PDB file of C-alpha atoms and ligand atoms in Angstrom:
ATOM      1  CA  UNK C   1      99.966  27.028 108.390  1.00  0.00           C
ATOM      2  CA  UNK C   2      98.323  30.090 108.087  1.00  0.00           C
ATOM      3  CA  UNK C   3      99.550  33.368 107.687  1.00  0.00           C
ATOM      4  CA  UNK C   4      96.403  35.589 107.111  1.00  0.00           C
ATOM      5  CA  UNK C   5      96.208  38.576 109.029  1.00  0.00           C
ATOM      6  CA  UNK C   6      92.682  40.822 109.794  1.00  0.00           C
ATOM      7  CA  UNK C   7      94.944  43.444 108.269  1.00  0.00           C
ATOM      8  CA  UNK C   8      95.969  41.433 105.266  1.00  0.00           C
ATOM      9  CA  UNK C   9      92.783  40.313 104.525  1.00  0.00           C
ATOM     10  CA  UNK C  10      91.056  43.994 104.682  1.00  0.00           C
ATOM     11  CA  UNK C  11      93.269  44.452 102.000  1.00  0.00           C
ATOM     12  CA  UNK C  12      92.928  41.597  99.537  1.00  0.00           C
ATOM     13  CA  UNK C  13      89.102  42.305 100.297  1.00  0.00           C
ATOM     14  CA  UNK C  14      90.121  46.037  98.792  1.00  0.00           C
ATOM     15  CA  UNK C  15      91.865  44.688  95.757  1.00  0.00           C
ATOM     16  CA  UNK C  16      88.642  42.149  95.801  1.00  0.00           C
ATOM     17  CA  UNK C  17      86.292  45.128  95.532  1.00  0.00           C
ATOM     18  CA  UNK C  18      88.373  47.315  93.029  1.00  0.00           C
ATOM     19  CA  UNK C  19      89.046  44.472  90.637  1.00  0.00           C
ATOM     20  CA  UNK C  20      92.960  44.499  91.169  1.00  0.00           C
ATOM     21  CA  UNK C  21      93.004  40.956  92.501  1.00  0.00           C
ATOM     22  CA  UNK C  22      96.080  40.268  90.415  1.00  0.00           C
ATOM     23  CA  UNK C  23      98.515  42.794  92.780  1.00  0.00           C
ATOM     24  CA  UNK C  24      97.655  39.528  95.651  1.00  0.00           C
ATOM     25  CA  UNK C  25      99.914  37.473  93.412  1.00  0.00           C
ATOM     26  CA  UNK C  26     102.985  40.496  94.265  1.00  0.00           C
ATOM     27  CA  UNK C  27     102.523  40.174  97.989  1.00  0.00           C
ATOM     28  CA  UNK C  28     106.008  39.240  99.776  1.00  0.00           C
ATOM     29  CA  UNK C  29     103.366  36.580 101.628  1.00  0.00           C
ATOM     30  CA  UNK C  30     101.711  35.311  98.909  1.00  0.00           C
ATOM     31  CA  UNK C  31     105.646  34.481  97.518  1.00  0.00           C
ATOM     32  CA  UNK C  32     106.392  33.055 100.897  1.00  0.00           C
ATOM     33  CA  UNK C  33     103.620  30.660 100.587  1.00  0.00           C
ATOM     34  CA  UNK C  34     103.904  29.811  96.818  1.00  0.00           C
ATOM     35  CA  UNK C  35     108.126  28.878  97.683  1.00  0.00           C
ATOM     36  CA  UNK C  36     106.559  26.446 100.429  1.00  0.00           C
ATOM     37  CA  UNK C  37     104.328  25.032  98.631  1.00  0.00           C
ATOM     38  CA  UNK C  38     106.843  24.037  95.842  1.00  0.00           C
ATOM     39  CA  UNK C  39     109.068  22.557  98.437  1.00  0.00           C
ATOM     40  CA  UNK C  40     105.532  21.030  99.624  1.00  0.00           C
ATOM     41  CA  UNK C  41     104.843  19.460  96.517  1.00  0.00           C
ATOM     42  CA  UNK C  42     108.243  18.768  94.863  1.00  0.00           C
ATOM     43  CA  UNK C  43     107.420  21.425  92.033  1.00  0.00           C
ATOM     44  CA  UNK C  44     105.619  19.123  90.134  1.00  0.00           C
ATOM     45  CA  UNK C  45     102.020  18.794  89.101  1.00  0.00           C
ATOM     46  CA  UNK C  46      99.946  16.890  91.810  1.00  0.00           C
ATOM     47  CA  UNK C  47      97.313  16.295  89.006  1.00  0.00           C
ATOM     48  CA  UNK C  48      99.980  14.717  86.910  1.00  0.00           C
ATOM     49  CA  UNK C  49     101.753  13.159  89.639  1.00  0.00           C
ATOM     50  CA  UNK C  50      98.504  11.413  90.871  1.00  0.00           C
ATOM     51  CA  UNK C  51      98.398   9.928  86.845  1.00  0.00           C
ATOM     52  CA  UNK C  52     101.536   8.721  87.760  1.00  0.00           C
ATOM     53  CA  UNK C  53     102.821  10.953  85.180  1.00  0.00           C
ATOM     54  CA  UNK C  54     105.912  13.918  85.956  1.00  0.00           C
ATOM     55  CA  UNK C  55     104.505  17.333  85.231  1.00  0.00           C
ATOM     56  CA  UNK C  56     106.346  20.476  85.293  1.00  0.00           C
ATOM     57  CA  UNK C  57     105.933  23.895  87.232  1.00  0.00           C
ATOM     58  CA  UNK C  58     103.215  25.607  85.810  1.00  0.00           C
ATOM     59  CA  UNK C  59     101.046  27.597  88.151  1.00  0.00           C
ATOM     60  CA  UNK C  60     100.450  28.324  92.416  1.00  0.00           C
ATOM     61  CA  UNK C  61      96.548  27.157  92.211  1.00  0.00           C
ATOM     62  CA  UNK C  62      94.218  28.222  94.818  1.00  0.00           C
ATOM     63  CA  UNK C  63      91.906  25.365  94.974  1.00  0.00           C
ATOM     64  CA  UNK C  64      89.002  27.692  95.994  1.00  0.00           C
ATOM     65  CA  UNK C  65      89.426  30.687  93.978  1.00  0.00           C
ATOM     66  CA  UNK C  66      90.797  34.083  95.680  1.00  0.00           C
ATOM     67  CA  UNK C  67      88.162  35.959  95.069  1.00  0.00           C
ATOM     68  CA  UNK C  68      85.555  33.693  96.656  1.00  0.00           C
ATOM     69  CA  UNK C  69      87.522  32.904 100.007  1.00  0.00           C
ATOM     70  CA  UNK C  70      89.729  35.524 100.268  1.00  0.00           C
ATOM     71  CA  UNK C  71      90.241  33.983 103.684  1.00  0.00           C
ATOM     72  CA  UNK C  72      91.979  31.077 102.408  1.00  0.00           C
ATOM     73  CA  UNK C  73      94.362  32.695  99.819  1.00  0.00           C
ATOM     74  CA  UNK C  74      97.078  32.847 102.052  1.00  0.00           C
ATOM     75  CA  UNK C  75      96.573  28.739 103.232  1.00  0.00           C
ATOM     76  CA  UNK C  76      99.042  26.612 102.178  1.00  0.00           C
ATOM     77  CA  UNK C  77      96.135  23.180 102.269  1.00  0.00           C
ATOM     78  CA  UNK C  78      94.514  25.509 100.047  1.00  0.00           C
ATOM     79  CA  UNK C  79      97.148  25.830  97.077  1.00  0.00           C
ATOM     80  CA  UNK C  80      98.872  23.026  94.958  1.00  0.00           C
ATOM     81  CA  UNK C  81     101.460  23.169  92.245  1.00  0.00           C
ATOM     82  CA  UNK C  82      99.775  22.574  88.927  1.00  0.00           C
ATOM     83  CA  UNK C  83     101.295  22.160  84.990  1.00  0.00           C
ATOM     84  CA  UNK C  84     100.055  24.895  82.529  1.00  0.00           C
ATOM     85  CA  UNK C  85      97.890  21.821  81.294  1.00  0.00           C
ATOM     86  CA  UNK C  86      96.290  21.130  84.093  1.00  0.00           C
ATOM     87  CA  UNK C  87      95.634  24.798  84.952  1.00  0.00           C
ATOM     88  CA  UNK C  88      93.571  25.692  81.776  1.00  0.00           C
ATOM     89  CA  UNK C  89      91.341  22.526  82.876  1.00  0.00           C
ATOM     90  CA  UNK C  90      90.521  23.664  86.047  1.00  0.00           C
ATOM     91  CA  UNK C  91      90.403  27.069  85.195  1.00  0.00           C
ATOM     92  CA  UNK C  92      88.527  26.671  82.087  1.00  0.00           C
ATOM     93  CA  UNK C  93      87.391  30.400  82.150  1.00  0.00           C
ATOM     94  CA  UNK C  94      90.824  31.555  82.228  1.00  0.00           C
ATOM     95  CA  UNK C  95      91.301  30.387  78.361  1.00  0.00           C
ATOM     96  CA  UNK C  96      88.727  32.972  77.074  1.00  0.00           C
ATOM     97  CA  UNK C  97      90.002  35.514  79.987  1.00  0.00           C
ATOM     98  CA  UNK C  98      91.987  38.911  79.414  1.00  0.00           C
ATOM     99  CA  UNK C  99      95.979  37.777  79.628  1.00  0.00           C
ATOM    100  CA  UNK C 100      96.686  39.938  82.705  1.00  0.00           C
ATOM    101  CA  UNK C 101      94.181  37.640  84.751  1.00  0.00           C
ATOM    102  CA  UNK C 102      95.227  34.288  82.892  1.00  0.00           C
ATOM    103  CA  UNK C 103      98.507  34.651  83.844  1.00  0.00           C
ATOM    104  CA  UNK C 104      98.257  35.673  87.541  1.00  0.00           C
ATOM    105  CA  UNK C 105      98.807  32.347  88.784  1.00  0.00           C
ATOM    106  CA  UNK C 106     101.378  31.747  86.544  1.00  0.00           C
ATOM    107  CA  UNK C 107     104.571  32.679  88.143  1.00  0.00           C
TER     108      UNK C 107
HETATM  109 ZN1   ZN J 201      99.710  18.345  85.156  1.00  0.00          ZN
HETATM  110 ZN1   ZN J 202      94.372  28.425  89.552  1.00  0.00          ZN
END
């Protein structure tokens, strides 16, 4: 599934260049794919889940990052459910990071 558009993506390319990445995570399509993904992946951690461990709803990760395939933010084999936990580990840049871009994943 795949529901970038040329259109779309001129735009997130926009936000890209202006440094407002963080109004992506607003878009009614970037919702649409973060609700299927949940169903997707049970809302529960996949990192977690392949410890064999339960881990709650944390973040919508893009496993390669917005900003560097802006063509794949709106994939839904390119997002998985992560726990807060696991999201500061692979996003270990994000700890020392302003809050407005921490939390943009985190909804
Ligand atoms: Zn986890
Ligand atoms: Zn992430």
């Amino acid at each position: 599934m795949d529901l970038m558009k040329p259109e779309l993506l001129r735009k997130l390319n926009k936000l890209i260049e202006d440094d407002e990445v963080q109004k992506f995570y607003t878009w009614k399509e970037y919702r649409f794919l973060r609700s299927k993904a949940k169903i997707r992946d049970n809302n529960e951690c996949q990192m977690c889940k392949r410890e064999g461990k339960h881990g709650q709803y944390g973040a919508c990760h893009h496993k390669e990052e917005v900003r560097e395939k802006p063509e794949l933010a709106l994939t839904l084999s390119n997002v998985e459910i992560l726990c807060k936990y696991h999201h500061n580990i692979v996003h270990p840049e994000k700890l020392n990071a302003t809050p407005v871009f921490m939390n943009e994943e985190w909804f």
